[in-house]
Coordinates of C-alpha atoms in Angstrom, one line a residue:
M1 CA 6.5 13.5 28.0
T2 CA 8.6 12.6 25.0
L3 CA 10.0 15.1 22.5
L4 CA 7.8 13.8 19.8
R5 CA 4.6 14.4 21.9
I6 CA 5.8 17.9 22.7
L7 CA 6.4 18.6 19.0
F8 CA 3.1 17.2 18.0
V9 CA 1.2 19.2 20.6
L10 CA 3.0 22.5 19.7
L11 CA 2.5 22.0 16.0
T12 CA -1.2 21.2 16.5
L13 CA -1.8 24.2 18.7
G14 CA 0.0 26.5 16.3
L15 CA -2.0 25.1 13.4
L16 CA -5.3 25.6 15.2
S17 CA -4.3 29.1 16.1
T18 CA -3.4 29.9 12.4
L19 CA -6.7 28.4 11.2
S20 CA -8.6 30.4 13.8
R21 CA -7.0 33.7 12.6
A22 CA -7.6 32.8 9.0
T23 CA -11.3 32.1 9.7
E24 CA -11.7 35.5 11.4
L25 CA -10.1 37.4 8.5
H26 CA -11.8 35.6 5.6
V27 CA -15.3 34.4 5.5
P28 CA -16.1 32.8 2.1
V29 CA -19.4 33.4 0.5
A30 CA -21.3 30.2 -0.1
E31 CA -22.0 29.4 -3.7
P32 CA -25.1 27.7 -4.9
A33 CA -24.6 23.9 -4.9
A34 CA -24.5 22.2 -8.3
A35 CA -26.9 19.4 -9.1
P36 CA -25.7 16.1 -7.7
S37 CA -24.0 13.7 -10.2
L38 CA -24.0 10.0 -9.8
S39 CA -21.2 7.8 -11.1
Y40 CA -20.8 4.0 -10.6
S41 CA -18.8 1.1 -11.8
L42 CA -18.5 -2.7 -11.2
E43 CA -15.4 -4.5 -12.1
N44 CA -15.0 -8.3 -11.8
L45 CA -11.7 -10.1 -11.8
F46 CA -11.4 -13.8 -12.4
Y47 CA -7.9 -15.3 -12.3
T48 CA -5.9 -18.4 -11.3
S49 CA -2.3 -18.6 -10.1
G50 CA 0.1 -21.4 -10.1
S51 CA 3.4 -21.5 -8.1
T52 CA 6.5 -23.6 -8.1
V53 CA 7.3 -24.1 -4.4
R54 CA 10.9 -24.8 -3.4
H55 CA 11.1 -28.1 -1.5
D56 CA 14.7 -28.1 -0.5
G57 CA 14.4 -24.8 1.4
F58 CA 16.0 -24.4 4.8
Y59 CA 13.0 -22.5 6.2
N60 CA 10.3 -24.6 4.6
P61 CA 11.5 -28.2 4.0
D62 CA 9.2 -30.1 1.7
N63 CA 6.7 -27.2 2.1
R64 CA 5.6 -28.6 5.4
L65 CA 6.0 -25.5 7.6
I66 CA 4.4 -23.0 5.3
N67 CA 2.2 -25.4 3.2
Y68 CA 2.1 -22.7 0.5
P69 CA -0.7 -23.4 -2.0
R70 CA 0.4 -24.7 -5.4
Q71 CA -2.8 -23.3 -7.0
W72 CA -4.9 -20.2 -6.2
S73 CA -8.2 -19.3 -7.9
V74 CA -9.9 -15.9 -7.2
A75 CA -13.2 -14.2 -8.1
D76 CA -13.0 -10.6 -7.1
M77 CA -16.0 -8.2 -7.5
R78 CA -15.1 -4.5 -7.0
G79 CA -17.9 -1.9 -6.9
K80 CA -17.7 1.9 -6.7
W81 CA -20.6 4.3 -6.3
R82 CA -20.1 8.1 -5.9
V83 CA -22.5 11.0 -5.5
D84 CA -21.0 14.5 -5.9
D85 CA -22.5 18.0 -6.1
G86 CA -19.1 19.8 -6.1
Q87 CA -19.3 20.7 -2.4
Q88 CA -20.3 17.3 -0.9
A89 CA -19.4 13.8 -2.0
L90 CA -20.4 10.4 -0.8
L91 CA -18.3 7.4 -1.8
L92 CA -19.0 3.7 -1.4
Q93 CA -16.5 1.1 -2.5
P94 CA -17.7 -2.5 -1.6
R95 CA -15.8 -5.6 -2.4
L96 CA -16.7 -9.3 -2.5
R97 CA -13.9 -11.8 -2.9
W98 CA -14.0 -15.6 -3.2
Q99 CA -10.8 -17.6 -3.1
E100 CA -10.0 -21.3 -3.5
R101 CA -6.6 -22.6 -2.6
V102 CA -5.2 -26.1 -3.4
F103 CA -2.5 -27.2 -0.9
E104 CA 0.1 -29.9 -1.2
H105 CA -0.7 -31.2 2.3
D106 CA -3.9 -31.7 4.2
T107 CA -4.6 -28.4 5.9
A108 CA -6.3 -30.0 8.9
A109 CA -3.0 -31.6 9.8
Y110 CA -1.1 -28.3 9.4
P111 CA -2.8 -25.5 11.4
G112 CA -0.2 -23.0 10.3
S113 CA -1.5 -23.1 6.7
A114 CA -2.2 -19.7 5.0
A115 CA -6.0 -20.4 4.9
N116 CA -8.7 -23.0 4.4
Y117 CA -9.4 -24.6 1.1
D118 CA -11.9 -21.8 0.2
A119 CA -13.0 -18.6 1.7
M120 CA -15.3 -15.7 0.9
D121 CA -15.2 -12.2 2.4
I122 CA -17.3 -9.1 1.9
K123 CA -16.2 -5.6 3.1
L124 CA -16.1 -1.9 2.3
D125 CA -12.7 -0.9 1.1
Q126 CA -13.8 2.8 1.3
A127 CA -16.9 4.5 2.5
F128 CA -16.9 8.2 3.4
W129 CA -18.7 11.5 3.3
R130 CA -16.6 14.6 2.3
W131 CA -17.5 18.3 2.5
S132 CA -15.4 21.0 0.8
G133 CA -16.0 24.7 1.3
G134 CA -13.4 27.4 0.3
E135 CA -10.1 26.4 1.8
S136 CA -11.5 23.8 4.2
T137 CA -12.3 20.1 3.7
F138 CA -13.9 17.7 6.1
L139 CA -14.0 13.9 5.7
L140 CA -15.7 11.3 7.9
G141 CA -15.5 7.5 7.2
R142 CA -13.2 4.9 5.7
E143 CA -10.5 6.3 3.4
V144 CA -7.3 5.0 1.9
F145 CA -5.1 7.8 3.2
T146 CA -1.9 7.4 1.3
W147 CA 0.8 9.7 -0.1
G148 CA 4.3 9.8 -1.5
P149 CA 5.8 9.2 -5.0
A150 CA 7.6 5.9 -4.2
T151 CA 6.6 2.6 -5.8
F152 CA 8.6 -0.2 -4.1
R153 CA 7.8 0.9 -0.5
S154 CA 6.6 4.1 1.2
P155 CA 8.7 5.0 4.2
S156 CA 6.9 8.3 4.8
S157 CA 3.6 6.5 5.7
P158 CA 3.0 5.0 9.2
V159 CA 0.3 2.7 7.8
Y160 CA 0.8 1.9 4.1
F161 CA 4.5 1.1 4.1
D162 CA 3.7 -1.4 1.4
A163 CA 1.1 0.5 -0.6
G164 CA 0.7 -2.4 -3.1
K165 CA 2.1 -0.5 -6.0
T166 CA 4.2 -3.4 -7.2
D167 CA 1.2 -5.7 -7.3
P168 CA -1.1 -4.9 -10.3
L169 CA -4.0 -6.8 -8.8
S170 CA -3.9 -5.3 -5.3
L171 CA -6.6 -3.0 -3.8
L172 CA -6.0 -1.3 -0.5
S173 CA -8.6 -0.9 2.3
G174 CA -9.0 2.4 4.2
L175 CA -8.8 3.6 7.8
D176 CA -11.9 4.7 9.6
M177 CA -11.1 8.4 10.3
L178 CA -12.1 11.9 10.8
R179 CA -10.0 14.3 8.7
Y180 CA -9.8 18.1 8.3
S181 CA -7.7 19.9 5.8
Y182 CA -7.1 23.6 5.3
A183 CA -5.3 25.1 2.3
M184 CA -3.4 28.3 2.6
D185 CA -1.9 29.2 -0.8
A186 CA 1.1 26.8 -1.2
L187 CA 0.7 25.3 2.3
T188 CA -2.0 22.6 3.1
A189 CA -2.4 21.4 6.7
T190 CA -4.2 18.2 7.5
L191 CA -5.3 16.8 10.9
A192 CA -6.7 13.3 11.1
Y193 CA -7.9 11.0 13.8
V194 CA -8.1 7.2 13.2
Y195 CA -10.9 5.7 15.3
A196 CA -10.7 2.1 13.8
S197 CA -8.4 0.2 11.5
S198 CA -10.0 -3.2 11.3
A199 CA -10.3 -3.1 7.5
V200 CA -6.6 -2.7 6.9
E201 CA -4.7 -6.0 6.4
D202 CA -2.0 -5.4 8.9
T203 CA -0.9 -7.0 12.2
L204 CA -0.7 -3.6 13.8
N205 CA -3.7 -1.8 15.3
Y206 CA -3.8 1.9 14.4
Q207 CA -6.9 2.8 16.5
N208 CA -6.7 6.1 18.4
M209 CA -3.9 7.4 16.2
S210 CA -3.7 11.1 15.5
Q211 CA -2.0 12.4 12.4
L212 CA -0.6 15.8 11.4
K213 CA 0.4 16.3 7.8
L214 CA 1.9 19.5 6.3
D215 CA 2.3 19.9 2.5
Y216 CA 4.1 22.7 0.8
Q217 CA 3.7 22.7 -3.0
T218 CA 5.2 24.9 -5.7
T219 CA 5.1 24.7 -9.4
D220 CA 7.7 21.9 -9.7
S221 CA 8.2 20.6 -6.2
L222 CA 6.3 19.2 -3.2
L223 CA 7.5 18.9 0.4
S224 CA 5.6 17.0 3.1
I225 CA 6.0 16.4 6.8
N226 CA 4.0 13.7 8.5
L227 CA 3.6 13.1 12.2
A228 CA 1.5 10.4 13.9
K229 CA 1.0 9.4 17.5
Q230 CA -1.2 6.8 19.3
F231 CA -2.5 7.7 22.8
A232 CA -3.9 5.3 25.4
T233 CA -3.2 2.1 23.4
A234 CA -1.0 -0.9 23.9
S235 CA 0.8 -0.5 20.6
N236 CA 1.7 3.1 21.4
I237 CA 3.0 4.0 17.9
S238 CA 5.0 7.2 17.4
F239 CA 6.0 8.2 13.8
V240 CA 7.9 10.9 12.2
G241 CA 8.2 10.9 8.4
G242 CA 8.2 13.0 5.2
F243 CA 8.9 13.1 1.5
M244 CA 10.0 15.5 -1.2
Q245 CA 9.7 15.4 -4.9
R246 CA 10.9 17.7 -7.7
S247 CA 10.3 17.8 -11.4
V248 CA 13.3 18.5 -13.5
G249 CA 12.2 19.6 -17.0
D250 CA 9.3 17.7 -18.5
A251 CA 10.8 14.2 -18.2
W252 CA 12.6 13.8 -14.9
L253 CA 11.2 13.3 -11.4
V254 CA 13.6 13.2 -8.4
Y255 CA 12.2 12.2 -5.0
A256 CA 13.0 10.9 -1.5
E257 CA 11.0 9.4 1.4
A258 CA 11.9 8.7 5.0
G259 CA 10.3 7.6 8.2
R260 CA 10.9 6.4 11.7
M261 CA 8.4 4.5 13.8
S262 CA 8.7 3.6 17.5
R263 CA 6.6 1.2 19.5
P264 CA 7.2 -1.0 22.6
Q265 CA 8.6 -3.9 20.4
G266 CA 11.4 -1.6 19.0
E267 CA 12.0 0.8 16.3
M268 CA 12.0 0.9 12.5
S269 CA 13.6 3.4 10.3
S270 CA 13.8 3.5 6.5
Q271 CA 14.8 5.9 3.7
L272 CA 14.2 5.7 0.0
L273 CA 15.7 7.6 -3.0
G274 CA 14.0 7.5 -6.3
L275 CA 14.4 8.8 -9.9
S276 CA 12.0 8.4 -12.8
Y277 CA 12.2 9.4 -16.5
T278 CA 9.2 9.7 -18.8
F279 CA 9.8 9.0 -22.5
M280 CA 8.2 10.8 -25.4
G281 CA 5.8 7.9 -25.9
G282 CA 4.7 8.0 -22.2
Q283 CA 6.7 5.0 -21.0
V284 CA 8.2 5.5 -17.6
L285 CA 11.6 4.2 -16.3
T286 CA 12.0 4.2 -12.5
A287 CA 14.9 3.4 -10.2
E288 CA 14.6 3.3 -6.4
Y289 CA 17.0 2.5 -3.5
L290 CA 15.6 1.5 -0.1
H291 CA 17.7 1.4 3.1
G292 CA 16.2 0.5 6.4
H293 CA 16.3 -1.4 9.7
S294 CA 13.5 -2.8 11.9
D295 CA 13.3 -4.5 15.2
W296 CA 10.0 -6.1 14.3
G297 CA 8.3 -7.1 11.0
R298 CA 8.3 -5.1 7.8
M299 CA 12.1 -5.3 7.4
N300 CA 12.9 -8.1 9.9
G301 CA 11.6 -11.1 8.0
R302 CA 14.7 -13.3 8.2
Q303 CA 15.1 -13.1 12.0
I304 CA 11.4 -14.1 12.3
L305 CA 11.9 -17.1 10.0
D306 CA 15.1 -18.1 11.9
R307 CA 13.2 -18.2 15.2
R308 CA 10.3 -20.2 13.7
A309 CA 12.6 -22.7 11.8
K310 CA 14.7 -23.4 14.9
A311 CA 11.5 -24.2 16.8
G312 CA 10.1 -26.2 14.0
L313 CA 7.0 -24.1 13.9
A314 CA 4.9 -22.9 11.0
M315 CA 4.5 -19.3 10.0
T316 CA 1.4 -17.5 11.4
A317 CA -0.3 -14.2 10.5
T318 CA 1.1 -12.6 13.7
D319 CA 4.7 -13.2 12.5
D320 CA 4.4 -10.4 9.9
A321 CA 7.4 -11.5 7.9
G322 CA 8.4 -8.5 5.8
L323 CA 11.5 -7.7 3.9
W324 CA 14.7 -9.5 4.9
G325 CA 17.5 -7.0 4.2
R326 CA 18.6 -3.5 4.8
N327 CA 19.3 -2.5 1.3
Y328 CA 17.3 -2.9 -1.9
L329 CA 17.3 -1.8 -5.5
W330 CA 14.1 -1.7 -7.4
L331 CA 13.9 -1.0 -11.2
G332 CA 10.6 -0.6 -13.1
L333 CA 9.7 0.1 -16.7
N334 CA 6.0 0.5 -17.7
S335 CA 4.0 1.6 -20.7
N336 CA 1.9 4.7 -21.0
V337 CA -0.8 4.5 -18.4
Q338 CA -3.0 6.7 -20.6
D339 CA -3.1 3.9 -23.3
S340 CA -6.6 2.3 -22.9
N341 CA -5.7 -0.5 -25.3
Q342 CA -2.9 -2.2 -23.4
F343 CA -0.6 -1.8 -20.4
W344 CA 2.6 -3.6 -19.5
R345 CA 5.2 -3.4 -16.8
L346 CA 8.6 -5.0 -16.1
E347 CA 10.2 -5.1 -12.6
L348 CA 13.5 -6.1 -11.0
T349 CA 14.0 -6.3 -7.3
R350 CA 17.4 -7.0 -5.8
N351 CA 18.3 -7.6 -2.2
L352 CA 21.7 -5.9 -2.0
D353 CA 22.7 -7.8 1.1
D354 CA 22.2 -11.5 0.1
H355 CA 22.2 -10.6 -3.7
S356 CA 19.0 -12.5 -4.5
V357 CA 16.8 -11.2 -7.3
N358 CA 13.2 -11.3 -8.3
I359 CA 12.0 -10.4 -11.8
A360 CA 8.4 -9.9 -12.7
A361 CA 6.3 -9.0 -15.8
Y362 CA 2.7 -7.9 -16.2
Y363 CA 0.7 -7.5 -19.4
E364 CA -3.0 -6.5 -19.9
K365 CA -4.8 -6.2 -23.2
S366 CA -8.2 -4.8 -23.9
L367 CA -10.4 -7.4 -25.8
N368 CA -13.5 -5.2 -26.2
R369 CA -15.4 -2.5 -24.4
Y370 CA -16.2 -4.8 -21.4
L371 CA -13.4 -7.4 -21.3
S372 CA -9.6 -7.4 -20.9
G373 CA -7.2 -10.2 -20.3
F374 CA -4.1 -10.1 -18.2
V375 CA -1.0 -12.3 -17.3
H376 CA 1.5 -11.9 -14.6
A377 CA 4.7 -13.9 -14.1
S378 CA 7.6 -13.8 -11.7
R379 CA 10.9 -15.6 -11.2
S380 CA 13.1 -15.7 -8.1
L381 CA 16.8 -16.0 -8.6
G382 CA 18.2 -17.0 -5.2
G383 CA 19.2 -19.9 -3.0
S384 CA 17.4 -21.8 -0.3
T385 CA 18.5 -19.3 2.4
Q386 CA 18.1 -16.1 0.4
E387 CA 15.0 -13.8 0.4
F388 CA 14.1 -14.3 -3.3
G389 CA 14.3 -18.1 -3.6
W390 CA 13.7 -19.5 -0.1
L391 CA 10.0 -20.2 -0.7
L392 CA 9.1 -19.9 -4.4
R393 CA 11.0 -20.5 -7.6
S394 CA 8.4 -19.0 -9.9
S395 CA 4.7 -18.1 -10.2
F396 CA 2.3 -17.5 -13.0
T397 CA -1.2 -15.8 -13.1
L398 CA -3.7 -15.7 -15.9
G399 CA -7.0 -13.8 -15.7
L400 CA -9.8 -11.8 -17.1
K401 CA -11.3 -8.5 -16.2
W402 CA -15.0 -7.9 -16.8
F403 CA -16.2 -4.3 -16.7
V404 CA -19.9 -4.8 -16.1
F405 CA -20.7 -1.0 -16.1

């Protein structure tokens, strides 16, 4: 039995013992349930993207190994229905997405292409029932179980390492789980069991994964320890991670995240340091430094591409090509998120190992009560064998959001 499993079992037994004693000492009196409230929304996104693909790239000569689409059109319907009476809540978050991609080459001749010419998928991003009573909270269903203050990547999460925070159009899908939380003053303990992960867009399978999360919160700081372990599965994931954050005055936030994951294919470890400053007008300036190493995916993208290029093979979904380097700097500046009239964000990402850079900008403007327009542009400043530059020179997205209700 590994040290991680022993630690996980001991912490779990200790937690259950504490909860048992707390239950004996304090029996909360049930309060009358409030009348259920129903809230719902439907948001439709329509946008088209164009990309300038690099044709002299070492890993994708003439765009024949990746066959990256030069144009991408999307219609994305995002619904959300919630019933809540203060004690129980039911949430449904369905999604219907249609995509059309225009490739440079005939996809029938290149089976390694990213997708067919068009595709439609329907799924539930989230769907759960939650009960809260006193210090306890139960949840059953599909939930996006994320945490941590970092934007560029989240090393403290075993599942959502890339939580999509740098992509303004992304929407995460949840894990199918059973979760129990107990709040004890400043300390909150959470036990979770993942029984399925098919909705998550990841090459890893998180089924049969147990998680223990301990959060200690004070007025101006938060400390979290996160443990995860898979039992009786081929992927056999073991994870130890955590994060801390501290507010300094009214404007500064200092934070750090770290995590280490082990599986039969190897290990991955990463650490992130972050600092953000909020201006008087609500604009936020953020700087993050990420350091890490991976024997598989996530931070091993260049080695994967090297193997594929030498064999003359196209990329496939199972390759999971993630970040290339071990050291990254990410800078972000965004407008006040409370401003309902407009939102903008500027980003700069630099691979400190190969010195390539990607810059991106996003702007969204409210046109009326139901419509808003948005534009997103990015530019890669790197060579044919560098992370930001090997595939795309630039990309541009123009779209419309329709808030039906």
